[in-house]
C-alpha cells in the first residue's frame, strides 16, 4: 500500500508538472501572438499611411491643374464664340457696373497699398471672402501704386508669399485692364537686370520675378510666350548649331521655371506623381504590396508572413483619384503644343549639360581634396587661395547636386551615378612595413605608430578648450571656434583627444587674468617692468606670492624635472589656468622651450608634448619657425660646428613632427638639406632626423613616397662615396630603423575545431579563480570522451602543457586547480599529465640542452603545483627531487669494493695513550688542522648514488638541476609544516650535498637557494604546530661532510626500515623461518644497527606524538653524548700525540668498531647462558632464593598452547594489533585457585609504556657502553705501558705532578671529537625520531 501511494503521488506530481508546462507554453504562445498582432497592426498602419499620402499628392496635383484651367478660362481675352465678348471682358463689365457701390476712401485705399508694400499678402481664401478690401474698394486710381508695391516690397519676399501675390494679381487683372500693363514690364526688366533703379535691393529678386511670370502664364494673365521663351533660351544657352551641347548660363532659372511650369508648360508629369499613380494602379489591381480586403477575418499566425490589406474604402478613393488624374492631367496645357515641345527640349538639353558638369565636378573635387590633404599634411596648413578654391568647389558641387536632382524630378529623368574614385595604393619598395591609412581596420587604432603606448603619448593630448573655462584661458567665444577649426584642419576631424581634469592646484588669479585679457597688446603694465627686472636680478622673498615668481618657479625649477607624461600634463594645466591668458607669459614659455639645454635630450619628448598642448589652445607659437631657422642657419656654417646643438635641434623637430605641431615638410626639408652636402656632421644630422621621425613619416601615407625617395638617395650616396665605417654603420642603422627588413611570417598551423577550442579554453579563458576553473572543467567534461577515434585525454594534457609553457605565470596554478577538479570525473587526465611531466623532466636529464631549460622549469613548476592541489602524494615529489639530484650518479661496484677494502685495511699503529700536556697552545693546534690533508670519506654501503661520481650529462659547472629542485621546493613551500619537515629537511640536505660538489655557483643560482631557505623558514614559522621557535627553521650545512653524513644516515635508516618491513611481512606470511639465511642476516643487521640511526615518515603524527617523541629524543641525546664522550675521549688522547697522517686515525676507529662488535657478541652469549642457567636452577632447586616481592616460581602456571596457536604466535611474534613495531611484555594475573598465570602482551612502541621501558633499557645500555669503553681503554694503555698503568701512580705523578683519580679519567674520557667518520651531527641526533638517540652500534635491550 505504501508503494502504491508513493507511485500515485509521483504520477500526480508528474501530471501537475505537465499541466504547468502546458500552461506556460500556452502563455508564451499567446504573448507571441499578441506581439505579432501589434507588429502587423503597425505595418498595416504604415501601409495605409503611404497609400493616403499617394492619394493626397495626386489630388493636390489634379486640383491645382483644374484651378489653373478654370482661371485661364475666366481670364481668357479671346471670346469663346465669335461675335460675343470674352470672359475677361464680361468680368470687367460686371465690375464697372458695381463700381458705384464700392468705396473710394483715400485712407482705406492708401492703407491697402501700404499693406501690400510691407509684404502682408492675403491668402487665396481671404481674397475670396466678400469683405476683402479688393472687393469693397475702388482701386482705379491706385492700380499703378499696387503694381509698384508688388515689385518694390519693403521686406524680402519668400517662396511662401508667391501664391498670395499671384492671386492678388489675378483679382487685380480681372478688374482693371491697366494692371498687367503696369506690372509686366517691371517684372521682365527685373529678370533681364535692366530695371535702371539705383538701389537694386528694393526690387524683386530675379528668381521671384521669373516665378511670378511663370505663374501668370499658368493662370492666363500672360498669353504672349515670346518674352518667356527668350529668357529660357538665354538661361539654357541654346547652341547655334544642332548636335552641340547646351551652354547653361543660369541653372537656377531653368530649375525655377521647370518646377513652376510643370506638366502644364513642359508637358511631362513629375516623377513622384507618376510613381504614385503607378503604385495606386498596382495596388488596385492586386499586384502591389498588399492584398485586397476580404470579408472573412483572417486568423493571425506567427508562421505565415504578413501581407498588408487594402480596404475597400481606400480602393474606391484611389480609383476615383486615378480616374480624375488620367482624364485631367494630359489635357491641361497652358501653352500651345509646339511651344511646349520647344521649352521641353531646352530644359532637357540644359539638364544633360548640368548632369555632365555634375559628374566632372565631382571627380575634380575628389582630386582637389586629395591634393589639399597632402599639402595640409606636408606644410601644416593651406594657403588662403587654396582654401578659397576648395570651398568654392564644394559650393559649386552642392549647387549642381540640387539643380540636377530637381530637374531629374520634374523632367522624369534618371540622376547620373557618381563613381567614387578608387584609392590606388602606390607601389613602394618598403620591406617589412605596412602603411597606415585611415581606412584600414587593423591599424586604425595605432595609426602610424608601432604600439599603443607610443600612440597614446603622441596622440592622446589633453584638450583644455573643452575642460577649462574660456575666460580663464583668456580666449573669446569667437576665438575658441576659430581655434577649433584650426585644430580640425591641422590635427584632423577624427582625432581622439584626451579630456582629463588635471590634479594640479590653480592659484586664485582669475581677476588678474580677466584684467590681463582686456589689456591691449602694445600697452605696457606692471608685468613688463617685472619681466625686465627679472633678467638680471633675483626676486626677493617678499614677492613669492606674485604670479611672476610662480611662473619662474614653474619654468626654471619644475619644468626641467618633468620626466613623466602625467607630470608634464599637470604643469601644462597649471600654466594654462594661471598664466596662459598673458601673452608675455606665453612668450617666456616659448623661449624656455627653445632654450632646452643641448645635453638634456631626454626632455625633448615632454617639451614637445607641452608645446602640442599649447598649440591646441593658442595659435601664437613661434617655436617651429625658430627651430627651422636655427636648423638651416647652423647648416650654413661648416666651420666651428656645434654638433650637440645641431643634434638637439634635429631631434626636437622630429618630436614636434610626431606631435603634428611641426608640419612634415620641415623635417623633409632638413633631410634634403643634409643630403645636398652629405659629408661630415650632415650625415649625423640626417640619421638623427630619420631615427626620430623617419618611421612616422614612412608609415604615413602622404609622406611615404617623399621619405622613401630621400632614403633611396641617401643609400646611393653611401655607395658612391668612400665613407668611414662609423658613418656606414650609422646610415644602415637609421635606414633599417625606418624600413626594417622583411620578416617571413610564420605559417599559421590549422588545427581541428576540437583542438582549437581546447587551446582557446586553456590558453585564453582559464584563469586562476574558482569560477573560471569550474567553467573550463565543465566544458572539458562535455568533450566526446566516449568516441574511440578521438584521444580527448591526450589532447587535454597536450594543451595543458602548452598553456603552461606559452601562457602567463599564473597559468600553472590554474592548470593544477583544473586537474584537481577533473581528478574524480576524469582520472586519466591527472595520470597522463603526471606521466608527461615526468617524461619531459627525464628526457631533459638524459639530453640536457639550453633551449629546453624554460620548458623543463615550467614542468617542474607545474609538478609542484599539482602537489599543492592534492593531485600528487608527497612521496612522488621527494622521490623526483632525489631522482633529479642523483640521476646517472650511480656508484660503480668497483668503486664500492675498493672503498670497502680500504676501510678494513690495516693502517699502522695508533697510539692510545693519554695526552701528557693539556695546556698546548691553540694556535699550534689550528696550524696542524689547516696543514693536515683532508681525509678521504668512504662510500656508504647503504648508498646507491653519490654526487661525487662524475657524469657526462651533469658536468661540474652545470647548475640547472639546482634550479629544477629549487623550483619544485618553492612551488610546494606553501604546504611545508612540522609534520613533513623531516622529508623537506632530507631533500634540502641532499641539495646542499649536491651544491658542495660544484666548484662555483652563479649569483642567480646562489640567490635562488638562499631565497628558497628563507621562504621555507618563514612558511614553517607560520605553522600552528610549531611550538618551539628554535626548531621552526631548516639547518644550513656548512660543509660537504656534514651534509653527506646527514644524507648517509637517512639512507641507512631507510634501508633498515625497509629490511624490518620486509622481515615483518615475511614473518606474517609464514615464509621466513628462524634458520633462513637472509632472515639471519636481516636480524643481525637490525640487532646491530637499529640504534644507530632511525628515520621514518611521521607525516601522520599527531601533536601528542610529537611531544612524546621530543621527550624521548632528549633522553636519547644524553645517551649519545655519554657514549660519544667515551669514544671520543680516546680519540682526543690519540690526537695529542703527533701522528703521521689522518689514515692511521681512521684505521684505529674502524678497528675499535670491530672490537666493539666482537665484545657485544661475546657479552650477549654470556648473558644469555647465565640467564638460562638461572632459570633452570630456580625451577629445579628448592632452595633457590627468590625476592620477597615476587611470587615464587612454582606459583606460575604457563598456559598450554595448542599447535595452531603456536604457529600463529610464531607468525605474529612481537607484532602488535594493527601492524607496526612492537615491544613484548609478560602480563601476570591470578588465575583459578590463586595461582599466578603469565600472558604475553605486545605493545606498540608509540605508547607511553613502551617509551618508559625503552628509556630504562637505554640507561642500562648507557652504563654498559661506558663500562665497555673503560675496559677497552684500560687494555690498550696496559699494552703500551707494559703493565698496569692505573696502579703506577708514581710515574703519573712524575709526569703530571698531580694525583690521577677516577674523576680525572672520567673527565678526560668524556671529551668528544667531531672528526669521527661514523659520528653524526648533533643537529641530526637531537631531532631523530628513533629511540636510542642515534647510538652507533648497541641497539639497546628489551626492544622487539
mmCIF file of C-alpha atoms in Angstrom, residues 1 22 180 270 293 491 620 622 710 718 815 895 969 1009 1301 1313 1315:
data_model
loop_
_atom_site.group_PDB
_atom_site.id
_atom_site.type_symbol
_atom_site.label_atom_id
_atom_site.label_comp_id
_atom_site.label_asym_id
_atom_site.label_seq_id
_atom_site.Cartn_x
_atom_site.Cartn_y
_atom_site.Cartn_z
ATOM 1 C CA UNK A 1 0.000 0.000 0.000
ATOM 2 C CA UNK A 22 1.478 23.319 -20.975
ATOM 3 C CA UNK A 180 -0.996 93.943 -66.351
ATOM 4 C CA UNK A 270 6.866 64.817 -62.369
ATOM 5 C CA UNK A 293 -9.804 43.400 -48.477
ATOM 6 C CA UNK A 491 45.110 67.540 -36.432
ATOM 7 C CA UNK A 620 50.762 82.308 -31.437
ATOM 8 C CA UNK A 622 56.821 80.577 -32.921
ATOM 9 C CA UNK A 710 65.132 60.655 -49.721
ATOM 10 C CA UNK A 718 76.566 55.901 -49.280
ATOM 11 C CA UNK A 815 46.006 24.238 -14.659
ATOM 12 C CA UNK A 895 84.375 1.823 -6.501
ATOM 13 C CA UNK A 969 60.536 23.180 -3.466
ATOM 14 C CA UNK A 1009 68.914 28.806 -2.950
ATOM 15 C CA UNK A 1301 91.959 9.784 40.108
ATOM 16 C CA UNK A 1313 85.726 14.900 18.686
ATOM 17 C CA UNK A 1315 86.068 14.106 13.143
#
